[in-house]
Each structure stands twice: as structure tokens, then as C-alpha cells.
Amino acid sequence: MSENVVQRLRDEIENGIISNDFAPGARLDEVQLATRFGVSRTPVREALMQLNAIGLIEIRPRRGAVVIDPGPHRIFEMFEVMAELEGLAGSLAARRFTDTDRTAILAAHADCERSSSAGNSDAYYYDNERFHKAIYTASHSGFLAEQCVALHRRLQPYRRLQLRVRNRVATSFAEHGAIVEAILAGDAEQARTLLRQHVSIQGERFSDLVATLASR
Amino acid sequence: MSENVVQRLRDEIENGIISNDFAPGARLDEVQLATRFGVSRTPVREALMQLNAIGLIEIRPRRGAVVIDPGPHRIFEMFEVMAELEGLAGSLAARRFTDTDRTAILAAHADCERSSSAGNSDAYYYDNERFHKAIYTASHSGFLAEQCVALHRRLQPYRRLQLRVRNRVATSFAEHGAIVEAILAGDAEQARTLLRQHVSIQGERFSDLVATLASR
DNA sequence: GTCAATATTCTTGCATACAAGATTTGTCGT
DNA sequence: ACGACAAATCTTGTATGCAAGAATATTGAC
């Protein structure tokens, strides 16, 4: 046994949900999962309970587990909260960043520039994640960073869709530039505002999201 | 079988932790809990995994579960995030509240006044909770409300300690008044600022918290 | 008497077993 | 042929069993 069966199962199933391998609404059968992963039902159940606690699936008593379908409105609400948390992280980062933080932020930003100008939206997705995580770290609030990472992860599939819309990568990168500037200048309020706007989904971006969701 | 043993266990243990019945650092023995609640180890384990996912306990592989001790600094961080989320809820509430929302907020506020002027800090605790929940509801963001309730619950024990310090109930109620005013006036930014200040722990309040924590 | 190595006990992690509720299938009546 | 009731089947919820790792006690050497 490599590490921890339950943890492995939790990650596998979570990834399956995030990668849309288990579509929203799909029923997660315990024995099916157990045989598929070559374990017994017990660890499968424990993994499912964890996913239930996180809010990725719903367990209806005596009726099994299904993948939750957030729906466009709830996704919007989640981005709204994410924007607020990112804004806080940015404002704290502007006041507290260290030399290592600055190096990490600039490095991630440089990588974003590469993948952005290369037009590689998949690469940009990962570099963008690193960029944002660098800001969480620079906030020097462990709890905030954890919350951000968790929410970021849950929003991962939709964020990815967003990057596919025309020109989004370019504008995203441009916004990053201003954010870096504000943080390194120590302008907490500016960093907060810019990050909030950067993350939140406003105006036509919401229609884009709904349209992309519907086309799946 | 009444309803759902795991859920009951989860609540029981969670309450035990929140009420400091299981102190931070305490080891949670599976068979002990099982016999205590008259069930087998399986549902106990599942309940523990859920608490682990929530972040209330830590499960070290092969070494059992212990209640997490956040420590003053982390508690401060949690209040920091809570302040931000409450601020968002307040600003949304100011823009979106309905007639029923206003009625609920004013009712909760009136109850706070009663328990405040009566000097009953325990009663005030519950009325205060209703007041804040009324604002979450008025924000009309289901996801935000859920996050707020969850964090509020985790901070419950510390919030309670805070109310015990001299004059805190009175100043808290005074702040509520200004918050109600801002929300009902539709002043989103003012509501956000006031709520943020109301919830966050600044200056001597942090020393108070540390002191009270140490005296337990 | 103290430290260390080993043996014992205890606890967790996973598998299997069994019971009870839910779902499906089959049969009968109209 | 359609609907309703009943039986069979399937699935979940809980209990128990067994193996492996961690904690603890014991014994031996110095």
C-alpha cells in the first residue's frame, strides 16, 4: 500500500468530477467504484463522505451519491466570493510581500507572458494558477491561502472554459501586469480592486460562461 | 434506526469540540467514541473523516485523530477572512434586500437591543447570530451564505469569548445600529466597511483574545 | 539504575458479512 | 393493454473480523 487508499480515492474521484469524467448529475455507485479501483466499499464510502463535506457531491440517504450540478447562477456566486478572497489576498500581499514572494510573483508573471504570447491557452492555464498561488503565499495568511486554493480548485473547470473565449488570455495577462505593479508598489487598495475585477465575472463574461456551459 | 447515525455522530463530536468538551490536542479514540455512542467503529470513522475534511480535526495516518488547535494567529486569520466575507454579504444585502429581508434584519436588531440593554451576554450571543444570518440571507447569494455560516460556526467559541470582555456587547450593538442604517439606506460601500470593521479583530481586541485563550 | 532491544498489546485501515430500505421486475386483475 | 400490488433484487448502512503499523511494556546488558 503506497500511502493512503482513501486519500487516493478522494483525489481520483475529485479529479474525475473536475475533469467532467463524472458529469454533474451522474450517480456514483459504491461497488462500481470499489471494483474499478480494486478496493472494498469501505474506503470508497469514506472518500465519498469527504467529497460530500467539500460540497462536490450530494449523498441522499439510502439513495446513493450524485455529482452536484452547481448551475450558472451558483457558479457566478462562487466567482463572486472568489473575487473577494483574491482581493483580500492581493491587499495583504501588497503590504507583506518579502523578497522571495516578489521573485516568485515575477517569475510566474514572466511564464504567463511566455504562454500568453505563444497563444497557448493550456499552458497559460497552469502559469496563471502559479501566479495566483504566488499571491496567496505572499499574503502570509495560511488560512486565506487554503480557502483560496480550495475554491480555485472547485472553479477550475469553469476557469478553464473562460480562457477559451476569444482574447481572454491576452486581456487576462494585461490585467496581471497592473496587479503586479500595484502589489510591488505596496498599494493595497489598488491591488484589491484590480484583483477583484480580474476574478469576478461581469457583463458579457457571464453570458459567455452560460453559453459555454450549455454547449457541453 | 432513527435517521442517519453518521450525521448524528458528526454533530455530536463537532459540538463536543466547539463546546470545548473535546479540548484542542485531545485524541479521539474510535472505539471509545463508538462505545460511548453505542455504535460500531464504521460510522464513527466516517464522521471523523468528515470533520477532517471540514478542518476541525487532523487524522494522522495510523496514529489516530486529534482535535486541531488553531492557535491565536490562525484564529486571527480566520476572523480576517470572516470580516471580508461579511463585508461582501453586507454590500450585496444593501443592494438586494427585499421587504422580508428588512423585516428580518430589524427584528433581529430589536432582539439584540433587548438582550444588550438587559446585559445578558448569552442571549445577545444568539440574537447576534440571528442578526448576522439575516444579513447573509439578504445578500441573496446562497453560496456566500453557506460559507459565512460555516465559518461563523467554526469561530463560534472564540466569538463567545469575545463577548465576555467588558463593554463588548454594548459597542457591538452600537455598531449594529450603523450597519442596519447603511444597509437599509442602500449604501453598499458603507455597509461593507462597517461590517468589516465590526467583525475583524484589531488592536487591543487581539490581545484580549490571546489573553482569554491562554486562561482556558 | 539506566538504556536499549525485543516482545506484547493496542489501534488503525481495509475487507467482508449481514440487515434494512429502495428499486425493479413480474404477475394479476380490470 | 394499462395500472396496481407483490416478490425479488439491488444498494446502502452498520457491524464485525483480520492484518499491519504504532505505542507500550518487558527483559537483558552494561
Coordinates of C-alpha atoms (C1' of nucleotides) in Angstrom, one line a residue:
Chain A
M1 CA 0.0 0.0 0.0
S2 CA 1.7 3.2 -1.2
E3 CA 0.2 5.8 1.0
N4 CA -3.5 6.1 1.9
V5 CA -6.2 4.4 0.0
V6 CA -9.0 6.8 1.0
Q7 CA -6.9 9.8 0.1
R8 CA -6.1 8.4 -3.3
L9 CA -9.7 7.5 -4.0
R10 CA -10.8 11.0 -2.9
D11 CA -8.3 12.6 -5.4
E12 CA -9.2 10.2 -8.2
I13 CA -12.9 10.8 -7.9
E14 CA -12.4 14.5 -7.3
N15 CA -10.3 14.7 -10.5
G16 CA -12.9 12.7 -12.3
I17 CA -15.6 15.2 -11.3
I18 CA -13.4 18.2 -12.1
S19 CA -12.4 16.8 -15.5
N20 CA -16.0 16.2 -16.2
D21 CA -15.4 12.5 -16.4
F22 CA -18.2 12.1 -13.9
A23 CA -20.7 14.6 -15.2
P24 CA -23.0 16.6 -13.0
G25 CA -26.0 14.5 -12.0
A26 CA -24.2 11.2 -12.5
R27 CA -24.7 8.6 -9.9
L28 CA -21.6 7.3 -8.1
D29 CA -22.2 3.6 -7.3
E30 CA -20.1 2.3 -4.4
V31 CA -19.5 -1.2 -5.6
Q32 CA -18.8 0.1 -9.1
L33 CA -16.1 2.5 -7.8
A34 CA -14.8 -0.2 -5.5
T35 CA -14.2 -2.8 -8.2
R36 CA -12.9 -0.1 -10.6
F37 CA -10.2 0.9 -8.1
G38 CA -9.7 -2.6 -6.8
V39 CA -10.6 -1.9 -3.2
S40 CA -13.5 -2.6 -0.9
R41 CA -16.6 -0.4 -0.3
T42 CA -15.4 0.9 3.0
P43 CA -12.7 3.3 1.7
V44 CA -14.9 4.3 -1.2
R45 CA -17.6 5.3 1.2
E46 CA -15.2 7.3 3.3
A47 CA -13.9 9.1 0.2
L48 CA -17.4 9.9 -0.8
M49 CA -18.2 11.4 2.6
Q50 CA -15.3 13.7 2.2
L51 CA -16.4 14.9 -1.2
N52 CA -19.8 15.4 0.3
A53 CA -18.3 17.5 3.1
I54 CA -16.5 19.6 0.5
G55 CA -19.7 20.1 -1.4
L56 CA -18.8 18.3 -4.7
I57 CA -21.3 15.6 -4.4
E58 CA -24.6 15.1 -2.6
I59 CA -25.4 11.9 -0.6
R60 CA -29.1 11.3 -0.3
P61 CA -29.9 8.9 2.5
R62 CA -30.3 5.3 1.3
R63 CA -30.3 6.5 -2.3
G64 CA -26.6 7.0 -3.1
A65 CA -24.3 9.7 -4.2
V66 CA -24.7 12.0 -7.2
V67 CA -22.4 14.7 -8.6
I68 CA -23.7 18.1 -7.8
D69 CA -24.6 20.4 -10.7
P70 CA -24.0 24.0 -9.5
G71 CA -25.8 25.7 -12.3
P72 CA -24.7 29.0 -13.8
H73 CA -26.1 31.2 -11.1
R74 CA -24.3 29.4 -8.3
I75 CA -21.1 29.3 -10.3
F76 CA -21.4 33.1 -10.6
E77 CA -21.9 33.3 -6.8
M78 CA -18.7 31.2 -6.3
F79 CA -16.7 33.5 -8.6
E80 CA -18.1 36.4 -6.6
V81 CA -16.7 35.0 -3.4
M82 CA -13.5 34.0 -5.0
A83 CA -13.1 37.6 -6.3
E84 CA -13.4 38.9 -2.7
L85 CA -10.9 36.5 -1.3
E86 CA -8.4 37.2 -4.1
G87 CA -8.9 40.8 -3.4
L88 CA -8.1 40.3 0.2
A89 CA -5.0 38.2 -0.7
G90 CA -3.8 40.9 -3.0
S91 CA -4.2 43.7 -0.5
L92 CA -2.4 41.7 2.2
A93 CA 0.3 40.7 -0.3
A94 CA 0.9 44.3 -1.2
R95 CA 1.6 45.1 2.5
R96 CA 3.5 41.9 3.5
F97 CA 5.4 40.6 0.5
T98 CA 9.0 39.5 1.0
D99 CA 11.9 39.3 -1.4
T100 CA 11.1 35.6 -2.1
D101 CA 7.5 36.5 -2.7
R102 CA 8.4 39.1 -5.2
T103 CA 10.7 36.7 -7.0
A104 CA 8.0 34.1 -7.2
I105 CA 5.4 36.5 -8.4
L106 CA 7.7 38.0 -11.1
A107 CA 8.7 34.5 -12.2
A108 CA 5.1 33.3 -12.6
H109 CA 4.3 36.5 -14.3
A110 CA 7.1 36.0 -16.8
D111 CA 5.9 32.5 -17.5
C112 CA 2.4 33.8 -18.1
E113 CA 3.9 36.2 -20.6
R114 CA 5.6 33.4 -22.5
S115 CA 2.5 31.2 -22.8
S116 CA 0.3 34.2 -23.5
S117 CA 2.3 35.5 -26.4
A118 CA 2.7 31.9 -27.6
G119 CA -1.1 31.7 -27.7
N120 CA -1.0 28.5 -25.7
S121 CA -4.1 28.7 -23.5
D122 CA -3.5 25.3 -21.8
A123 CA 0.0 26.4 -20.7
Y124 CA -1.4 29.7 -19.7
Y125 CA -3.9 28.0 -17.5
Y126 CA -1.1 26.4 -15.4
D127 CA 1.1 29.5 -15.3
N128 CA -1.9 31.6 -14.3
E129 CA -2.6 29.2 -11.4
R130 CA 1.0 29.5 -10.3
F131 CA 0.7 33.3 -10.5
H132 CA -2.4 33.4 -8.3
K133 CA -0.9 30.9 -5.8
A134 CA 2.2 33.1 -5.5
I135 CA -0.1 35.9 -4.4
Y136 CA -1.8 33.7 -1.9
T137 CA 1.5 32.8 -0.5
A138 CA 2.6 36.5 -0.4
S139 CA -0.5 37.3 1.7
H140 CA 1.2 35.4 4.5
S141 CA -2.2 34.2 5.7
G142 CA -2.2 30.4 5.8
F143 CA -6.0 30.2 6.3
L144 CA -6.7 32.5 3.5
A145 CA -4.4 30.7 1.2
E146 CA -6.1 27.4 2.0
Q147 CA -9.5 28.8 1.3
C148 CA -8.3 30.3 -2.0
V149 CA -6.7 27.1 -3.2
A150 CA -9.8 25.1 -2.3
L151 CA -12.2 27.5 -4.1
H152 CA -9.8 27.8 -7.0
R153 CA -9.8 24.1 -7.4
R154 CA -13.6 23.9 -7.4
L155 CA -13.8 26.6 -10.0
Q156 CA -11.0 25.0 -12.1
P157 CA -13.2 23.6 -14.9
Y158 CA -15.1 26.8 -15.4
R159 CA -12.0 29.0 -15.3
R160 CA -10.6 26.8 -18.0
L161 CA -13.6 27.3 -20.2
Q162 CA -13.3 31.0 -19.7
L163 CA -9.8 31.1 -21.1
R164 CA -11.1 29.6 -24.3
V165 CA -13.1 32.6 -25.2
R166 CA -11.5 34.9 -27.7
N167 CA -8.8 37.2 -26.4
R168 CA -9.4 36.3 -22.8
V169 CA -5.8 35.1 -22.4
A170 CA -4.4 38.4 -23.7
T171 CA -6.7 40.6 -21.5
S172 CA -6.0 38.4 -18.5
F173 CA -2.3 38.8 -18.9
A174 CA -2.7 42.6 -19.3
E175 CA -4.6 42.7 -16.0
H176 CA -1.9 40.6 -14.4
G177 CA 0.6 43.3 -15.3
A178 CA -1.3 46.0 -13.5
I179 CA -1.8 43.7 -10.5
V180 CA 1.9 43.0 -10.2
E181 CA 2.6 46.7 -10.4
A182 CA 0.1 47.5 -7.6
I183 CA 1.3 44.8 -5.3
L184 CA 5.0 45.6 -5.7
A185 CA 4.2 49.3 -5.2
G186 CA 2.7 48.3 -1.9
D187 CA -0.7 49.8 -3.0
A188 CA -3.0 47.6 -1.1
E189 CA -6.3 49.1 -2.1
Q190 CA -5.4 49.2 -5.8
A191 CA -4.2 45.6 -5.7
R192 CA -7.5 44.6 -4.0
T193 CA -9.6 46.4 -6.6
L194 CA -7.7 45.1 -9.6
L195 CA -7.8 41.5 -8.4
R196 CA -11.4 41.7 -7.6
Q197 CA -12.2 42.9 -11.1
H198 CA -9.8 40.4 -12.6
V199 CA -11.5 37.4 -11.0
S200 CA -15.2 38.4 -11.0
I201 CA -17.4 37.7 -13.9
Q202 CA -19.2 40.7 -15.1
G203 CA -21.3 41.8 -18.0
E204 CA -20.8 39.8 -21.2
R205 CA -18.4 37.4 -19.5
F206 CA -21.3 35.9 -17.6
S207 CA -23.2 35.3 -20.9
D208 CA -20.1 33.7 -22.3
L209 CA -19.9 31.4 -19.3
V210 CA -23.6 30.4 -19.6
A211 CA -23.2 29.8 -23.3
T212 CA -20.1 27.7 -22.9
L213 CA -21.8 25.7 -20.1
A214 CA -24.8 25.0 -22.2
S215 CA -22.7 23.7 -25.1
R216 CA -21.2 20.9 -23.1
Chain B
M1 CA -32.6 3.2 13.2
S2 CA -33.6 6.8 13.7
E3 CA -32.3 8.6 10.7
N4 CA -28.6 8.8 10.0
V5 CA -26.1 7.7 12.6
V6 CA -23.1 9.3 10.9
Q7 CA -24.7 12.7 10.7
R8 CA -25.7 12.5 14.3
L9 CA -22.2 11.5 15.3
R10 CA -20.7 14.2 13.3
D11 CA -22.9 16.8 15.0
E12 CA -22.3 15.4 18.5
I13 CA -18.5 15.3 18.0
E14 CA -18.5 18.7 16.4
N15 CA -20.5 20.2 19.2
G16 CA -18.2 18.5 21.6
I17 CA -15.2 20.2 20.0
I18 CA -16.9 23.6 19.7
S19 CA -18.1 23.5 23.3
N20 CA -14.5 22.7 24.3
D21 CA -15.7 19.3 25.6
F22 CA -13.0 17.8 23.5
A23 CA -10.2 20.2 24.0
P24 CA -7.7 21.1 21.3
G25 CA -5.0 18.4 21.1
A26 CA -7.2 15.8 22.6
R27 CA -7.1 12.4 21.0
L28 CA -10.3 11.0 19.6
D29 CA -10.3 7.3 20.1
E30 CA -12.5 5.4 17.7
V31 CA -13.6 2.5 19.9
Q32 CA -14.1 4.9 22.8
L33 CA -16.4 7.1 20.8
A34 CA -18.1 4.0 19.4
T35 CA -19.0 2.5 22.7
R36 CA -19.8 6.0 24.1
F37 CA -22.4 6.5 21.4
G38 CA -23.4 2.8 21.2
V39 CA -22.5 2.2 17.6
S40 CA -19.7 0.4 15.8
R41 CA -16.5 1.9 14.6
T42 CA -17.5 2.3 11.0
P43 CA -19.9 5.3 11.4
V44 CA -17.5 6.8 13.9
R45 CA -14.7 6.7 11.3
E46 CA -16.9 8.2 8.6
A47 CA -17.9 11.0 10.9
L48 CA -14.3 11.7 11.8
M49 CA -13.4 11.8 8.1
Q50 CA -16.0 14.5 7.6
L51 CA -14.7 16.5 10.5
N52 CA -11.2 16.1 9.0
A53 CA -12.4 17.5 5.7
I54 CA -14.0 20.4 7.4
G55 CA -10.7 21.1 9.2
L56 CA -11.8 20.6 12.8
I57 CA -9.6 17.6 13.4
E58 CA -6.5 16.1 12.0
I59 CA -6.1 12.5 11.1
R60 CA -2.5 11.3 11.2
P61 CA -2.1 8.1 9.3
R62 CA -2.1 5.1 11.6
R63 CA -1.9 7.4 14.6
G64 CA -5.5 8.5 15.1
A65 CA -7.4 11.7 15.2
V66 CA -6.7 14.7 17.3
V67 CA -8.6 18.0 17.7
I68 CA -6.8 20.8 15.9
D69 CA -5.6 23.7 18.0
P70 CA -5.7 26.7 15.6
G71 CA -3.6 29.0 17.8
P72 CA -4.1 32.7 18.2
H73 CA -2.5 33.6 14.9
R74 CA -4.6 31.3 12.8
I75 CA -7.8 32.4 14.7
F76 CA -6.9 35.9 13.8
E77 CA -6.5 34.9 10.1
M78 CA -9.9 33.2 10.2
F79 CA -11.5 36.4 11.6
E80 CA -9.8 38.3 8.8
V81 CA -11.4 36.2 6.2
M82 CA -14.7 36.2 8.0
A83 CA -14.6 40.0 8.0
E84 CA -14.1 40.1 4.3
L85 CA -17.0 37.7 3.6
E86 CA -19.3 39.6 6.0
G87 CA -18.3 42.8 4.2
L88 CA -19.3 41.3 0.9
A89 CA -22.6 40.0 2.3
G90 CA -23.3 43.4 3.7
S91 CA -22.6 45.2 0.4
L92 CA -24.8 42.7 -1.5
A93 CA -27.5 43.0 1.1
A94 CA -27.5 46.8 0.7
R95 CA -28.2 46.4 -3.0
R96 CA -30.6 43.5 -2.9
F97 CA -32.6 43.4 0.3
T98 CA -36.3 42.8 0.0
D99 CA -39.1 43.7 2.3
T100 CA -38.9 40.4 4.1
D101 CA -35.2 40.8 4.5
R102 CA -35.7 44.2 6.1
T103 CA -38.2 42.9 8.5
A104 CA -35.9 40.0 9.5
I105 CA -32.9 42.4 10.0
L106 CA -34.9 44.9 12.0
A107 CA -36.5 42.1 14.1
A108 CA -33.1 40.6 14.9
H109 CA -31.7 44.0 15.6
A110 CA -34.6 44.7 18.1
D111 CA -33.9 41.5 19.9
C112 CA -30.2 42.4 20.1
E113 CA -31.3 45.7 21.7
R114 CA -33.3 43.8 24.3
S115 CA -30.6 41.4 25.3
S116 CA -27.9 44.1 25.1
S117 CA -29.7 46.5 27.5
A118 CA -30.5 43.6 29.8
G119 CA -26.8 42.9 29.9
N120 CA -27.4 39.3 29.1
S121 CA -24.4 38.3 27.0
D122 CA -25.5 34.7 26.4
A123 CA -28.8 35.9 25.0
Y124 CA -27.0 38.5 23.0
Y125 CA -24.9 35.8 21.5
Y126 CA -27.9 34.1 19.9
D127 CA -29.6 37.3 18.8
N128 CA -26.3 38.5 17.3
E129 CA -26.1 35.2 15.4
R130 CA -29.6 35.7 14.0
F131 CA -28.7 39.3 13.1
H132 CA -25.8 38.2 11.0
K133 CA -27.6 35.4 9.4
A134 CA -30.3 37.8 8.4
I135 CA -27.7 39.8 6.5
Y136 CA -26.4 36.6 4.8
T137 CA -29.9 35.8 3.7
A138 CA -30.4 39.4 2.4
S139 CA -27.3 39.1 0.3
H140 CA -29.2 36.6 -1.8
S141 CA -26.1 34.6 -2.5
G142 CA -26.7 31.1 -1.4
F143 CA -23.0 30.1 -1.7
L144 CA -21.8 33.1 0.2
A145 CA -24.4 32.5 2.9
E146 CA -23.2 28.9 3.2
Q147 CA -19.6 29.9 3.5
C148 CA -20.4 32.5 6.1
V149 CA -22.5 30.1 8.2
A150 CA -19.7 27.5 8.1
L151 CA -17.0 30.0 9.1
H152 CA -19.3 31.6 11.7
R153 CA -19.8 28.1 13.2
R154 CA -16.1 27.4 13.4
L155 CA -15.4 30.7 15.1
Q156 CA -18.3 30.3 17.5
P157 CA -16.3 29.5 20.6
Y158 CA -13.9 32.5 20.1
R159 CA -16.7 34.9 19.3
R160 CA -18.3 33.8 22.5
L161 CA -15.2 34.6 24.5
Q162 CA -15.0 38.0 22.9
L163 CA -18.5 38.9 24.1
R164 CA -17.4 38.4 27.7
V165 CA -14.8 41.2 27.6
R166 CA -16.1 44.4 29.3
N167 CA -18.4 46.5 27.3
R168 CA -18.1 44.4 24.1
V169 CA -21.8 43.7 24.0
A170 CA -22.6 47.4 24.1
T171 CA -20.2 48.5 21.5
S172 CA -21.2 45.6 19.3
F173 CA -24.8 46.7 19.4
A174 CA -23.9 50.2 18.6
E175 CA -22.0 49.0 15.6
H176 CA -25.1 47.0 14.5
G177 CA -27.1 50.2 14.5
A178 CA -24.8 51.9 12.0
I179 CA -24.7 48.7 9.9
V180 CA -28.5 48.5 9.7
E181 CA -28.7 52.1 8.7
A182 CA -26.1 51.7 5.9
I183 CA -27.8 48.6 4.5
L184 CA -31.3 50.0 4.6
A185 CA -30.1 53.2 3.0
G186 CA -28.7 51.0 0.2
D187 CA -25.2 52.3 0.8
A188 CA -23.2 49.2 -0.2
E189 CA -19.7 50.5 0.4
Q190 CA -20.5 51.9 3.8
A191 CA -22.2 48.6 4.8
R192 CA -19.1 46.7 3.6
T193 CA -16.7 48.9 5.5
L194 CA -18.7 48.9 8.8
L195 CA -19.2 45.1 8.7
R196 CA -15.6 44.5 8.0
Q197 CA -14.6 46.6 11.0
H198 CA -17.3 45.1 13.1
V199 CA -16.1 41.5 12.6
S200 CA -12.3 42.0 12.3
I201 CA -10.2 41.8 15.4
Q202 CA -7.9 44.8 15.7
G203 CA -5.6 46.4 18.2
E204 CA -6.4 45.6 21.8
R205 CA -9.1 43.1 20.9
F206 CA -6.4 40.8 19.7
S207 CA -4.6 41.0 23.0
D208 CA -7.9 40.3 24.7
L209 CA -8.4 37.2 22.6
V210 CA -5.0 35.9 23.3
A211 CA -5.3 36.5 27.0
T212 CA -8.7 34.8 27.1
L213 CA -7.4 31.9 25.2
A214 CA -4.5 31.4 27.5
S215 CA -6.7 31.4 30.5
R216 CA -8.6 28.4 29.5
Chain C
dG1 C1' 19.9 2.0 37.9
dT2 C1' 19.6 3.3 33.1
dC3 C1' 19.4 2.4 28.4
dA4 C1' 18.3 -0.4 24.5
dA5 C1' 16.4 -4.2 22.1
dT6 C1' 12.6 -7.1 21.8
dA7 C1' 8.1 -8.8 22.7
dT8 C1' 3.4 -7.7 23.7
dT9 C1' -0.6 -5.0 23.3
dC10 C1' -3.3 -1.6 21.2
dT11 C1' -5.2 0.9 17.4
dT12 C1' -6.0 1.9 12.9
dG13 C1' -7.0 0.6 8.0
dC14 C1' -9.3 -2.2 5.0
dA15 C1' -12.3 -6.2 3.8
dT16 C1' -16.2 -8.9 4.4
dA17 C1' -20.8 -10.0 6.3
dC18 C1' -25.4 -9.0 7.3
dA19 C1' -29.7 -6.3 7.8
dA20 C1' -33.0 -2.9 6.2
dG21 C1' -34.7 0.4 2.9
dA22 C1' -35.2 1.4 -2.2
dT23 C1' -35.8 -0.1 -6.9
dT24 C1' -37.0 -3.0 -10.3
dT25 C1' -39.4 -6.9 -12.2
dG26 C1' -43.2 -9.8 -12.6
dT27 C1' -47.9 -11.1 -12.1
dC28 C1' -52.6 -10.5 -11.7
dG29 C1' -56.8 -8.0 -12.3
dT30 C1' -59.6 -5.0 -14.7
Chain D
dA1 C1' -53.1 -3.0 -22.7
dC2 C1' -52.6 -0.5 -18.6
dG3 C1' -52.2 0.0 -13.7
dA4 C1' -51.6 -1.8 -9.1
dC5 C1' -49.8 -4.9 -5.8
dA6 C1' -46.2 -8.1 -4.5
dA7 C1' -41.9 -10.5 -4.8
dA8 C1' -37.3 -10.5 -6.0
dT9 C1' -33.1 -7.9 -6.5
dC10 C1' -30.1 -4.4 -5.7
dT11 C1' -27.9 -0.8 -2.8
dT12 C1' -26.9 1.4 1.1
dG13 C1' -25.9 1.5 6.2
dT14 C1' -23.8 -0.7 10.1
dA15 C1' -21.3 -4.4 12.4
dT16 C1' -17.5 -7.5 12.8
dG17 C1' -13.1 -9.6 11.6
dC18 C1' -8.4 -9.7 10.4
dA19 C1' -3.8 -7.8 9.3
dA20 C1' -0.2 -4.3 9.8
dG21 C1' 1.9 -0.4 11.9
dA22 C1' 2.5 2.3 16.2
dA23 C1' 2.7 2.6 21.2
dT24 C1' 3.9 0.3 25.4
dA25 C1' 5.8 -3.0 28.5
dT26 C1' 9.4 -6.3 29.5
dT27 C1' 13.7 -8.1 29.7
dG28 C1' 18.5 -8.1 29.4
dA29 C1' 23.1 -5.9 29.3
dC30 C1' 26.2 -2.7 31.0

